Amino acid sequence: MRTIDIKEIEDIALGATLLGAGGGGDPYIGKLVAIGAVRECGPVTLLDPEEVPDDALIVPIAMMGAPTVLGEKAVGGNEYKTLHRMISQFFGKEIYAFMPIEAGGVNSMLPIAAAARLGLPLVDADGMGRAFPELQMVTFTIGGMRATPMALTDEKGNSVIFDTITNKWTEELARAVTTSCGGSVSVCLYAMTGSQLKEYAVKNIITRSENLGRAIRTVKEDADGNPEAAFFRATEGFRLFRGKIADVRRETRGAFNFGKVVLEGIGDFRGRQAEVDFQNENLTATVDGTLVATVPDLICLVDTETFIPVTTDALKYGKRVLVVGLKCFEMWRTEKGLELVGPRCFGCDTDYVPVEERAKEVSA
Amino acid sequence: MRTIDIKEIEDIALGATLLGAGGGGDPYIGKLVAIGAVRECGPVTLLDPEEVPDDALIVPIAMMGAPTVLGEKAVGGNEYKTLHRMISQFFGKEIYAFMPIEAGGVNSMLPIAAAARLGLPLVDADGMGRAFPELQMVTFTIGGMRATPMALTDEKGNSVIFDTITNKWTEELARAVTTSCGGSVSVCLYAMTGSQLKEYAVKNIITRSENLGRAIRTVKEDADGNPEAAFFRATEGFRLFRGKIADVRRETRGAFNFGKVVLEGIGDFRGRQAEVDFQNENLTATVDGTLVATVPDLICLVDTETFIPVTTDALKYGKRVLVVGLKCFEMWRTEKGLELVGPRCFGCDTDYVPVEERAKEVSA
């Protein structure tokens, strides 16, 4: 058990944005929401998963929708309270703690704000260890857990409870409502017991985010003249490409941001070309037409000078970036994991090969 | 209090289809569902609204979606029970009786089936006195009543509860879910007390449907050599056109059937042309370019020989029909009524003029 205060929030937001793999929303918006709540209501207690009683009711809280819309709409004032009431009423039981469902600039921060405002602790765990675009794409689905009862509310005061036959149907129906509500909403889903949490969650992901954030922030101090090498050491990342953004194609469809970014190589990658496809999050990276990383491994773009992650909604022509590959949570590499979030789940007709193998292609 | 058995169902379905004004679904499907339930579970008790206790919980039940889809998907076995459980749990109170929300081939029949299967009575009242395409278009909205909590379930077993800030938002969100569920679902909404029912419902609409149905069925017996005149006498309808269907344009969009039917005059209308626009229900009728009827009055197409109503999903090239205008429920002709269901609510830029006035244009 420890405390999250404003200085922790800065690092968590930065690290979670890297783990967002391009998605999860704009950390600037996320930080404003979390810092505002902590400043007003005080710091948040962070529980290690092992500290949670087995029968406690733990509820992930998140925003759902297209990251570009999240940034414009943000959250109103009553969503957390509404969601809390809906879930407590449904179970006839008080919520013991909130938790995030995924990493990312907004979805790592919103649970902190909710916990601060409602005076509840937060659990140091999530359901992805990164961000994914669809709500059934969580380790909890592997554990046979249901997304429903799922509570959804918008900033206008509309609210909906879903009870569906599969988590894919939850995604279908909640996505339709999200679109109708203007493209982003606040949700609670995968309410679970402490023992389910301990078995299936990605543990200590908030702490990992904070450590990554601190590493990015201080990389130049520890750089020994080579900050880029220091960055890859600190993040345990694979260096997939270094280039300048030459083209960004983007489409918002079904409350998702779909698109592709084309990079022209710079430095040691001069004369080569990379492409990164995304659906909210980055899905695949190719260098000169060869795949160098795919989901579920993390493909992250970071600024070549500051190493600050560049989310898919912030891609801009001319920006210089490094393409970084990070290993995903081990549960995603199992057969069941790949059935849920492997390349084919995103329309990419290829087998999954771990990034540490694919990355060898880069210099080939 | 009286009983609805199989022979009443035949007449109610026929009359309700006329009042469906082109919408409300295929009465053949509706009858199958209602007759099947009554045959299996026994006849249904029909309550006059005045027999309902003031504090009783009365719940309209209906199918939502495009009539063409209703016909193909019909209902599974568990929807009524699921909706009953959802609504009872929400209010912590038993449902006293079901009622229909609108007239029409399916939505007059489904409440009979639900009442039979769950052993509940049915109230002789609805919220439209006809059919309308959107769910906020009920007399209850005029009475300031809320559509939510609205329960929705599909034949696969997905279910959703909505709680919205306006009835128009209920329509928005429920329509999105209906589309995602494949185009039609079963719903309960506008749960109300007996006293609200007595103040705002369209009373004795089931009895009116039955009387209209019987009149259509027996019109040739009482015809005195002129069945058409007998039909208009019995229905108190206005004779707007007699013609042959020359063109049908149809589009299913947002879980609605939109379209237009073009008629070439026959008999005393030879050489003239009529057009009827629809959104599930018929919205406007013109003869030689002049409006002869608009919503909220009822525009019904019936077969020239049998006087059986032709719904918008059954329009076919070459069919000979009469275009019939019927006065709508008086509450629709008030200022508040026209704000909700006047011609402008359907994109038709004209003031409302009662059908009895407009019909004078026909022979002009």
XYZ file of C-alpha atoms in Angstrom:
728
model
C 0.000 0.000 0.000
C 1.283 3.404 -0.971
C -0.004 6.792 -2.036
C -0.422 8.417 -5.446
C 0.045 12.171 -5.334
C 0.628 14.767 -8.022
C 4.285 13.976 -8.680
C 3.488 10.269 -9.126
C 0.702 11.196 -11.537
C 3.145 12.920 -13.897
C 5.328 9.827 -14.204
C 2.410 7.370 -14.351
C 0.814 9.359 -17.181
C 4.049 9.453 -19.155
C 4.796 5.742 -18.716
C 1.185 4.683 -19.305
C 1.183 6.627 -22.556
C 4.152 4.557 -23.737
C 2.282 1.370 -22.747
C -0.759 2.749 -24.564
C 1.056 1.762 -27.784
C -0.360 4.762 -29.589
C -3.817 4.561 -27.998
C -5.395 5.199 -24.636
C -5.809 8.902 -25.234
C -3.953 12.166 -24.738
C -2.005 12.173 -21.436
C -2.385 15.943 -21.189
C -6.161 15.577 -20.840
C -5.737 12.575 -18.559
C -3.346 14.389 -16.252
C -5.592 17.445 -15.988
C -8.449 15.238 -14.835
C -6.365 13.228 -12.322
C -4.388 16.162 -10.919
C -7.574 18.222 -10.556
C -9.214 15.456 -8.561
C -6.191 14.796 -6.309
C -5.660 18.505 -5.683
C -9.292 18.839 -4.625
C -9.854 15.575 -2.772
C -6.387 14.458 -1.678
C -4.031 11.649 -2.712
C -5.186 8.140 -3.625
C -4.288 4.916 -1.841
C -2.724 2.379 -4.205
C -3.207 -1.261 -3.197
C -1.008 -4.100 -4.279
C -3.303 -6.846 -5.697
C -2.140 -9.163 -2.905
C -3.562 -6.735 -0.345
C -7.113 -7.077 -1.704
C -9.466 -9.448 0.210
C -10.611 -12.419 -1.910
C -14.305 -11.513 -1.713
C -13.924 -7.746 -2.268
C -15.788 -6.160 -5.222
C -13.208 -4.603 -7.559
C -14.399 -2.530 -10.496
C -12.409 -1.344 -13.530
C -13.393 2.141 -14.685
C -12.494 3.679 -18.057
C -13.474 5.896 -20.923
C -14.655 4.166 -24.076
C -14.464 5.737 -27.525
C -12.186 7.282 -30.087
C -9.098 8.948 -28.530
C -9.546 12.055 -30.711
C -13.027 12.541 -29.253
C -11.898 11.869 -25.674
C -9.645 14.871 -25.969
C -12.429 17.177 -27.040
C -15.229 15.968 -24.809
C -13.334 14.998 -21.626
C -15.578 14.148 -18.669
C -18.304 16.094 -16.908
C -18.683 16.089 -13.130
C -21.032 13.263 -12.219
C -19.948 10.246 -14.216
C -17.944 8.505 -11.475
C -20.715 8.874 -8.955
C -23.319 7.626 -11.437
C -21.240 4.568 -12.350
C -20.536 3.841 -8.685
C -24.267 3.969 -7.873
C -25.207 1.779 -10.853
C -22.683 -0.947 -10.037
C -23.272 -0.900 -6.264
C -27.027 -1.155 -6.813
C -26.654 -4.011 -9.242
C -24.529 -6.096 -6.876
C -26.188 -4.868 -3.682
C -22.636 -4.466 -2.373
C -20.219 -1.593 -1.901
C -17.314 -1.242 -4.319
C -14.046 -1.978 -2.467
C -11.699 -0.367 -4.980
C -11.433 0.847 -8.560
C -8.787 -0.253 -11.039
C -7.828 0.725 -14.586
C -8.767 -1.561 -17.475
C -5.825 -0.550 -19.679
C -2.730 1.619 -19.820
C -2.795 4.859 -21.803
C -2.819 8.588 -21.338
C -6.471 8.845 -20.367
C -7.373 5.392 -19.130
C -4.529 5.274 -16.617
C -5.592 8.653 -15.212
C -9.373 8.441 -15.045
C -9.357 5.688 -12.383
C -7.090 7.882 -10.233
C -9.567 10.753 -10.534
C -12.524 8.482 -9.771
C -10.767 6.970 -6.743
C -9.827 10.437 -5.430
C -13.307 11.872 -5.878
C -15.137 8.922 -4.322
C -12.564 8.295 -1.573
C -11.869 4.732 -2.713
C -8.500 2.996 -3.107
C -7.087 1.978 -6.470
C -5.620 -1.450 -7.259
C -2.203 -1.616 -8.944
C -3.376 -3.847 -11.842
C -5.234 -3.707 -15.127
C -6.653 -6.060 -17.758
C -4.289 -5.478 -20.689
C -0.832 -4.286 -19.564
C -1.123 -1.993 -22.586
C -4.114 -0.535 -24.474
C -6.315 -2.409 -26.958
C -9.181 -0.977 -28.998
C -11.993 -3.385 -28.087
C -13.397 -4.139 -24.679
C -13.385 -7.933 -24.897
C -9.594 -7.759 -25.367
C -8.688 -8.213 -21.691
C -7.012 -10.976 -19.742
C -10.334 -11.366 -17.900
C -11.922 -12.764 -21.068
C -9.228 -15.456 -21.080
C -10.294 -16.191 -17.505
C -13.880 -16.723 -18.689
C -15.075 -13.601 -16.872
C -17.979 -11.564 -18.183
C -17.758 -7.884 -19.086
C -21.342 -7.439 -17.910
C -23.094 -6.069 -15.957
C -21.487 -3.129 -17.667
C -22.496 0.395 -16.653
C -22.144 3.224 -19.171
C -22.847 6.927 -18.730
C -22.243 10.060 -20.769
C -21.515 13.638 -19.678
C -25.128 14.616 -20.429
C -26.600 12.213 -17.886
C -27.748 9.298 -20.048
C -26.907 5.908 -18.608
C -27.180 2.305 -19.748
C -26.633 -1.131 -18.179
C -25.710 -4.020 -20.466
C -26.079 -7.733 -19.801
C -24.828 -9.737 -22.765
C -24.208 -13.331 -23.812
C -20.541 -12.757 -24.746
C -17.956 -10.035 -24.207
C -17.843 -9.492 -27.977
C -21.576 -8.643 -27.820
C -20.853 -6.213 -24.994
C -18.349 -4.519 -27.301
C -20.908 -4.456 -30.185
C -23.726 -2.911 -28.172
C -21.668 -0.565 -26.009
C -19.808 0.676 -29.097
C -23.139 1.500 -30.796
C -24.277 3.488 -27.761
C -20.880 5.203 -27.487
C -21.177 6.359 -31.084
C -24.715 7.664 -30.471
C -23.580 9.493 -27.344
C -21.102 11.467 -29.449
C -18.069 9.179 -29.553
C -16.934 8.812 -25.950
C -18.483 7.730 -22.643
C -17.433 6.568 -19.163
C -17.839 2.901 -18.279
C -17.467 0.301 -15.513
C -17.201 -3.327 -16.599
C -15.646 -6.662 -15.610
C -16.595 -6.140 -11.967
C -14.741 -8.935 -10.175
C -13.793 -10.458 -6.852
C -10.395 -10.031 -5.255
C -9.541 -13.643 -6.043
C -10.391 -13.261 -9.736
C -8.239 -10.152 -9.768
C -5.274 -12.029 -8.347
C -5.617 -14.836 -10.890
C -6.096 -12.900 -14.142
C -5.102 -9.227 -13.843
C -1.865 -7.736 -15.157
C -0.300 -6.935 -11.802
C 1.634 -3.834 -10.759
C 1.055 -2.101 -14.055
C 0.648 1.332 -12.421
C 4.024 0.929 -10.739
C 5.511 -0.203 -14.052
C 4.040 2.879 -15.748
C 5.506 5.109 -13.077
C 8.945 3.514 -13.417
C 8.852 3.863 -17.212
C 7.704 7.474 -16.901
C 10.509 8.309 -14.488
C 13.013 6.624 -16.798
C 11.839 8.679 -19.800
C 11.877 11.892 -17.776
C 15.402 11.319 -16.475
C 16.949 9.524 -19.440
C 19.181 12.418 -20.367
C 20.646 12.619 -16.880
C 21.701 8.964 -16.952
C 22.591 8.936 -20.615
C 26.358 8.857 -20.532
C 26.381 10.715 -23.857
C 23.975 8.326 -25.589
C 20.413 9.057 -24.462
C 18.866 6.823 -27.129
C 20.754 3.780 -25.912
C 19.829 4.706 -22.342
C 16.159 4.924 -23.343
C 16.153 1.443 -24.883
C 17.999 0.057 -21.869
C 15.519 1.576 -19.426
C 12.417 0.467 -21.322
C 13.803 -2.918 -22.442
C 12.562 -1.870 -25.862
C 13.533 -3.065 -29.339
C 14.687 -0.408 -31.774
C 12.587 -0.967 -34.921
C 13.009 2.265 -36.907
C 14.049 5.900 -36.830
C 12.232 8.171 -39.234
C 10.281 11.260 -40.160
C 6.514 11.134 -40.551
C 5.862 11.428 -44.295
C 2.131 10.667 -44.362
C -0.730 10.064 -41.944
C -4.022 8.588 -43.102
C -6.808 8.687 -40.587
C -10.457 7.725 -40.450
C -12.897 7.784 -37.530
C -15.367 4.962 -37.948
C -17.558 3.176 -35.404
C -16.031 5.292 -32.606
C -12.538 4.060 -33.532
C -9.581 5.918 -35.031
C -8.305 3.807 -37.902
C -5.245 4.754 -39.918
C -1.715 4.329 -41.125
C 1.449 6.356 -40.667
C 4.278 6.268 -43.207
C 7.839 7.042 -42.059
C 10.881 7.937 -44.133
C 14.082 6.714 -42.558
C 16.586 9.129 -41.028
C 20.042 8.538 -39.524
C 21.033 4.889 -39.827
C 17.617 4.199 -41.460
C 18.104 6.734 -44.272
C 16.705 5.424 -47.589
C 14.377 2.951 -45.891
C 10.626 3.217 -45.265
C 8.387 2.057 -42.422
C 4.617 1.833 -42.068
C 2.586 1.523 -38.894
C -1.130 0.594 -39.068
C -3.423 1.442 -36.195
C -6.920 1.022 -34.788
C -6.731 3.448 -31.853
C -3.538 1.506 -30.948
C -0.659 0.608 -33.272
C -1.252 -2.851 -34.707
C 1.622 -3.685 -37.040
C 4.935 -2.169 -38.082
C 6.737 -2.959 -41.331
C 10.175 -1.841 -42.493
C 10.643 -1.964 -46.284
C 7.575 -4.199 -46.453
C 8.757 -6.707 -43.840
C 6.826 -7.082 -40.570
C 9.036 -6.147 -37.628
C 6.343 -6.243 -34.911
C 2.626 -7.052 -34.528
C -0.014 -7.070 -31.840
C -0.167 -8.178 -29.110
C 3.405 -6.869 -28.694
C 3.536 -3.115 -28.184
C 4.494 -0.821 -31.038
C 5.233 2.659 -29.692
C 6.320 5.830 -31.440
C 8.438 8.224 -29.361
C 10.036 11.574 -30.102
C 13.691 11.171 -31.179
C 14.875 13.941 -28.823
C 12.624 13.806 -25.744
C 11.529 10.130 -25.967
C 8.013 11.275 -25.142
C 5.442 8.871 -26.638
C 3.464 10.081 -29.636
C -0.131 8.803 -29.592
C -2.011 8.024 -32.800
C -4.174 11.127 -32.374
C -1.032 13.319 -32.193
C 0.744 12.056 -35.336
C 1.871 14.987 -37.474
C 3.704 15.349 -40.775
C 7.402 16.014 -40.310
C 7.685 14.777 -36.742
C 10.805 12.672 -36.070
C 10.161 9.475 -34.169
C 11.662 6.223 -33.048
C 9.573 3.086 -33.499
C 9.923 1.013 -30.349
C 8.815 -2.590 -29.821
C 7.971 -3.832 -26.319
C 7.138 -7.376 -25.245
C 3.495 -7.831 -24.277
C 2.200 -9.427 -21.060
C 3.003 -13.176 -21.162
C -0.688 -14.252 -21.006
C -1.181 -12.647 -24.448
C 1.408 -15.000 -25.932
C -0.563 -18.131 -25.011
C -2.911 -19.806 -27.494
C -5.980 -18.327 -25.794
C -4.375 -14.921 -25.677
C -3.568 -14.930 -29.379
C -7.117 -16.068 -30.218
C -8.297 -12.854 -28.590
C -5.681 -10.280 -29.611
C -3.404 -11.944 -32.178
C -2.716 -10.264 -35.539
C -5.660 -12.032 -37.224
C -8.119 -10.445 -34.740
C -7.227 -7.141 -36.400
C -7.444 -8.312 -39.994
C -3.697 -8.872 -40.356
C -3.248 -12.255 -42.018
C -0.051 -13.424 -40.356
C 0.997 -15.678 -37.507
C 2.231 -14.074 -34.342
C 6.000 -14.045 -33.987
C 7.384 -12.436 -30.819
C 8.890 -8.988 -31.287
C 12.281 -10.179 -30.067
C 12.346 -12.540 -33.099
C 10.838 -10.132 -35.625
C 13.110 -7.300 -34.532
C 16.053 -9.284 -35.877
C 14.672 -8.550 -39.373
C 15.275 -4.840 -38.920
C 18.954 -4.854 -39.619
C 18.747 -7.778 -42.069
C -63.272 -6.854 -18.099
C -63.594 -9.386 -20.872
C -61.581 -12.130 -22.515
C -59.474 -12.214 -25.656
C -59.543 -15.598 -27.363
C -58.514 -16.752 -30.811
C -61.525 -15.358 -32.697
C -61.002 -11.907 -31.139
C -57.329 -12.054 -32.115
C -58.203 -12.370 -35.820
C -60.308 -9.211 -35.775
C -57.929 -7.239 -33.519
C -55.006 -8.040 -35.819
C -56.921 -6.951 -38.891
C -58.177 -3.689 -37.363
C -54.845 -2.900 -35.704
C -53.124 -3.308 -39.046
C -55.411 -0.628 -40.494
C -54.567 1.636 -37.523
C -50.889 0.819 -38.095
C -51.104 3.235 -41.053
C -48.697 1.125 -43.067
C -46.407 0.283 -40.122
C -46.529 -1.866 -37.020
C -45.484 -4.998 -38.843
C -46.998 -7.952 -40.669
C -50.248 -9.119 -39.001
C -49.630 -12.667 -40.199
C -46.519 -12.881 -38.003
C -48.275 -11.073 -35.173
C -51.247 -13.417 -35.241
C -49.070 -16.529 -35.263
C -47.314 -15.330 -32.107
C -50.531 -14.344 -30.277
C -52.603 -17.357 -31.326
C -49.760 -19.717 -30.441
C -49.541 -18.231 -26.943
C -53.316 -18.249 -26.325
C -53.665 -21.788 -27.628
C -50.944 -22.934 -25.257
C -51.666 -20.810 -22.180
C -55.342 -19.879 -22.470
C -57.237 -16.645 -23.204
C -56.155 -13.248 -21.920
C -58.131 -10.989 -19.607
C -58.673 -7.535 -21.121
C -59.110 -4.727 -18.584
C -60.854 -1.463 -19.270
C -58.476 1.342 -18.173
C -61.018 2.396 -15.549
C -60.718 -1.018 -13.908
C -56.991 -0.541 -13.188
C -56.075 0.557 -9.621
C -54.412 3.980 -9.499
C -51.158 2.673 -7.996
C -50.821 -0.438 -10.182
C -47.649 -0.849 -12.283
C -48.667 -0.990 -15.951
C -46.014 -1.773 -18.551
C -46.230 -1.360 -22.327
C -44.444 -4.111 -24.250
C -43.496 -3.999 -27.927
C -41.064 -4.908 -30.649
C -38.750 -2.159 -31.817
C -37.152 -2.117 -35.256
C -37.808 -2.181 -38.962
C -41.057 -3.991 -39.873
C -39.329 -5.940 -42.665
C -36.890 -7.369 -40.105
C -39.605 -8.118 -37.532
C -41.156 -10.442 -40.092
C -37.958 -12.395 -40.589
C -36.647 -12.549 -37.037
C -39.908 -12.760 -35.036
C -39.381 -13.498 -31.319
C -37.586 -16.283 -29.498
C -39.005 -17.911 -26.392
C -37.686 -15.994 -23.425
C -38.032 -12.309 -24.205
C -41.256 -11.668 -22.265
C -39.940 -13.364 -19.165
C -36.642 -11.499 -19.377
C -38.357 -8.119 -19.778
C -40.758 -8.923 -16.933
C -37.865 -9.775 -14.626
C -35.872 -6.663 -15.598
C -38.783 -4.274 -15.003
C -40.013 -5.961 -11.797
C -36.491 -5.915 -10.366
C -35.999 -2.273 -11.237
C -39.190 -1.153 -9.519
C -39.097 -3.786 -6.773
C -42.769 -4.317 -7.572
C -44.814 -6.832 -9.522
C -46.200 -5.827 -12.919
C -50.003 -5.564 -12.677
C -50.711 -5.695 -16.403
C -49.155 -5.288 -19.830
C -50.444 -2.981 -22.532
C -49.545 -2.290 -26.174
C -47.618 0.879 -27.026
C -49.063 1.205 -30.545
C -51.489 -0.341 -32.974
C -50.165 -2.448 -35.867
C -49.978 -6.010 -37.048
C -47.171 -7.041 -34.698
C -47.313 -4.557 -31.863
C -51.007 -5.179 -31.165
C -50.358 -8.919 -30.995
C -47.126 -9.203 -29.020
C -48.684 -7.839 -25.794
C -51.443 -10.464 -26.081
C -48.813 -13.195 -26.377
C -46.813 -11.782 -23.453
C -49.936 -11.512 -21.265
C -50.985 -15.062 -22.117
C -47.561 -16.558 -21.454
C -47.011 -14.748 -18.157
C -50.635 -15.039 -16.966
C -51.076 -11.267 -16.670
C -54.042 -9.183 -17.824
C -53.826 -6.711 -20.694
C -55.123 -3.126 -20.552
C -57.360 -1.901 -23.404
C -55.248 1.182 -24.181
C -52.052 2.239 -25.952
C -49.850 5.305 -26.357
C -50.473 6.238 -30.002
C -53.896 5.090 -31.232
C -52.019 4.226 -34.415
C -48.353 3.366 -35.115
C -45.457 5.855 -35.248
C -41.830 5.093 -36.100
C -40.042 6.595 -33.072
C -40.467 5.727 -29.444
C -40.815 9.246 -28.046
C -43.914 9.676 -30.237
C -46.451 8.645 -27.595
C -49.141 10.523 -25.691
C -47.118 9.753 -22.548
C -44.393 12.144 -23.716
C -47.045 14.887 -23.853
C -47.853 13.947 -20.267
C -44.204 14.525 -19.293
C -43.660 10.833 -18.629
C -40.291 9.205 -19.148
C -39.645 6.298 -21.496
C -36.994 5.022 -19.074
C -36.221 2.791 -17.299
C -36.511 1.013 -20.611
C -35.701 -2.695 -20.832
C -34.541 -4.173 -24.134
C -33.735 -7.760 -25.009
C -32.976 -9.674 -28.189
C -33.746 -13.262 -29.158
C -30.116 -14.236 -28.500
C -30.255 -13.285 -24.818
C -28.553 -9.887 -24.745
C -30.336 -7.331 -22.600
C -29.946 -3.639 -21.862
C -31.525 -1.141 -19.454
C -31.601 2.526 -20.471
C -31.979 5.565 -18.230
C -31.926 8.751 -20.293
C -32.404 12.494 -19.901
C -35.113 12.751 -22.572
C -37.335 10.348 -24.498
C -35.627 11.445 -27.706
C -32.322 10.205 -26.201
C -34.002 6.908 -25.352
C -34.947 6.628 -29.019
C -31.362 7.489 -30.113
C -29.630 4.960 -27.875
C -32.198 2.168 -28.122
C -32.251 2.535 -31.920
C -28.455 2.135 -32.024
C -28.644 -1.049 -29.963
C -31.584 -2.338 -32.046
C -29.508 -1.910 -35.199
C -26.551 -3.727 -33.617
C -28.809 -6.563 -32.466
C -29.789 -7.187 -36.089
C -32.668 -4.764 -36.621
C -35.360 -5.815 -34.172
C -35.657 -6.388 -30.417
C -38.321 -6.677 -27.699
C -38.777 -3.780 -25.277
C -40.664 -2.548 -22.214
C -40.803 1.220 -21.687
C -42.991 3.967 -20.249
C -43.800 1.870 -17.186
C -46.572 3.857 -15.477
C -49.115 3.918 -12.688
C -52.796 3.263 -13.206
C -53.572 6.947 -12.714
C -51.057 8.029 -15.372
C -52.596 5.475 -17.684
C -56.065 6.910 -17.166
C -54.888 10.453 -17.829
C -52.741 10.018 -20.962
C -53.370 6.699 -22.707
C -55.426 6.247 -25.850
C -58.278 4.289 -24.301
C -60.137 1.263 -25.674
C -57.897 1.003 -28.709
C -57.930 -2.800 -28.660
C -61.723 -2.756 -28.761
C -61.613 -0.212 -31.559
C -59.191 -2.434 -33.490
C -61.488 -5.396 -33.006
C -64.534 -3.446 -34.230
C -62.637 -2.197 -37.270
C -61.390 -5.700 -37.995
C -64.880 -7.157 -37.770
C -66.205 -4.400 -40.042
C -63.543 -5.143 -42.681
C -64.178 -8.877 -42.451
C -67.943 -8.525 -42.839
C -68.108 -5.488 -45.119
C -69.367 -7.477 -48.102
C -72.266 -8.926 -46.104
C -73.544 -5.466 -45.116
C -72.642 -3.827 -48.394
C -75.985 -3.392 -50.038
C -74.287 -3.702 -53.436
C -71.579 -1.108 -52.701
C -68.897 -2.609 -50.468
C -66.529 0.340 -50.902
C -69.099 2.791 -49.572
C -69.824 0.378 -46.723
C -66.112 0.190 -45.900
C -65.765 3.964 -45.648
C -68.933 4.181 -43.575
C -67.743 1.531 -41.148
C -64.251 2.972 -40.727
C -65.290 6.662 -40.840
C -62.480 6.990 -43.373
C -61.854 9.603 -46.056
C -61.467 8.332 -49.604
C -58.224 9.921 -50.844
C -57.313 7.885 -53.946
C -57.900 4.679 -55.868
C -54.951 3.432 -57.866
C -52.471 0.814 -58.965
C -48.971 0.664 -57.465
C -46.636 1.881 -60.223
C -43.400 2.198 -58.219
C -42.069 1.416 -54.744
C -38.792 2.880 -53.522
C -37.492 1.447 -50.314
C -34.452 1.872 -48.104
C -33.657 0.335 -44.702
C -31.591 2.808 -42.722
C -31.049 3.151 -38.957
C -33.453 0.243 -38.351
C -36.245 2.092 -40.187
C -37.916 1.346 -43.526
C -37.954 4.597 -45.489
C -39.605 4.888 -48.867
C -42.189 6.163 -51.259
C -44.966 4.472 -53.221
C -46.299 5.916 -56.481
C -49.876 5.136 -57.556
C -51.503 5.519 -60.983
C -55.203 6.322 -60.721
C -57.829 3.785 -61.685
C -61.636 4.075 -61.857
C -62.741 7.604 -61.031
C -59.061 8.535 -60.438
C -57.910 7.455 -63.923
C -55.309 9.846 -65.332
C -54.291 11.131 -61.892
C -51.248 10.215 -59.780
C -50.727 9.847 -56.044
C -47.603 9.494 -53.921
C -47.320 8.224 -50.360
C -44.079 8.753 -48.390
C -43.289 6.546 -45.422
C -40.919 5.977 -42.524
C -42.201 2.571 -41.329
C -45.629 4.285 -41.294
C -47.178 6.372 -44.078
C -46.353 10.029 -43.469
C -47.909 12.068 -46.289
C -50.166 11.496 -49.281
C -50.314 13.753 -52.323
C -52.665 13.589 -55.308
C -51.356 15.310 -58.432
C -48.810 17.090 -56.220
C -51.327 18.394 -53.660
C -51.177 17.154 -50.065
C -54.371 15.338 -49.164
C -53.297 14.004 -45.762
C -50.290 14.175 -43.404
C -49.214 12.785 -40.054
C -50.488 12.610 -37.377
C -53.666 11.664 -39.259
C -53.613 8.083 -40.490
C -52.908 7.287 -44.125
C -53.794 3.680 -44.865
C -53.603 1.659 -48.053
C -56.172 -1.125 -48.401
C -56.865 -3.669 -51.123
C -59.634 -2.459 -53.476
C -61.472 -5.790 -53.333
C -60.929 -7.194 -49.844
C -60.261 -3.907 -47.991
C -57.436 -5.685 -46.168
C -54.739 -3.172 -45.153
C -51.466 -3.229 -47.092
C -48.464 -2.493 -44.853
C -45.406 -0.654 -46.166
C -43.373 -3.871 -46.108
C -45.981 -5.587 -48.340
C -46.218 -2.947 -51.096
C -45.912 -4.585 -54.509
C -45.953 -3.353 -58.081
C -49.358 -3.717 -59.724
C -51.394 -4.070 -56.544
C -54.679 -2.085 -56.601
C -55.334 -0.073 -53.481
C -57.530 2.570 -51.953
C -55.800 5.349 -50.027
C -57.790 5.951 -46.865
C -57.440 8.863 -44.435
C -58.467 8.424 -40.783
C -58.613 11.106 -38.096
C -55.915 10.706 -35.455
C -56.461 10.676 -31.662
C -57.505 14.175 -30.565
C -54.441 14.698 -28.291
C -52.243 14.606 -31.409
C -54.069 17.634 -32.811
C -53.116 19.881 -29.866
C -50.082 22.170 -30.016
C -48.018 19.782 -27.868
C -49.140 16.839 -29.951
C -48.101 18.467 -33.209
C -44.721 19.448 -31.741
C -44.084 15.743 -31.247
C -45.634 14.134 -34.328
C -46.620 16.969 -36.708
C -45.467 16.888 -40.361
C -42.301 18.888 -39.554
C -41.128 16.158 -37.140
C -40.784 13.958 -40.235
C -39.056 16.471 -42.469
C -42.231 17.543 -44.264
C -42.224 21.343 -44.345
C -45.925 22.059 -44.033
C -48.418 23.029 -41.352
C -50.782 20.409 -40.130
C -54.255 20.624 -41.633
C -56.766 17.997 -40.467
C -57.498 15.236 -42.958
C -61.177 16.182 -43.099
C -60.091 19.582 -44.517
C -57.324 18.292 -46.780
C -59.529 15.536 -48.172
C -61.721 18.208 -49.754
C -58.797 18.853 -52.148
C -59.139 15.386 -53.625
C -62.089 16.090 -55.862
C -61.135 19.762 -56.448
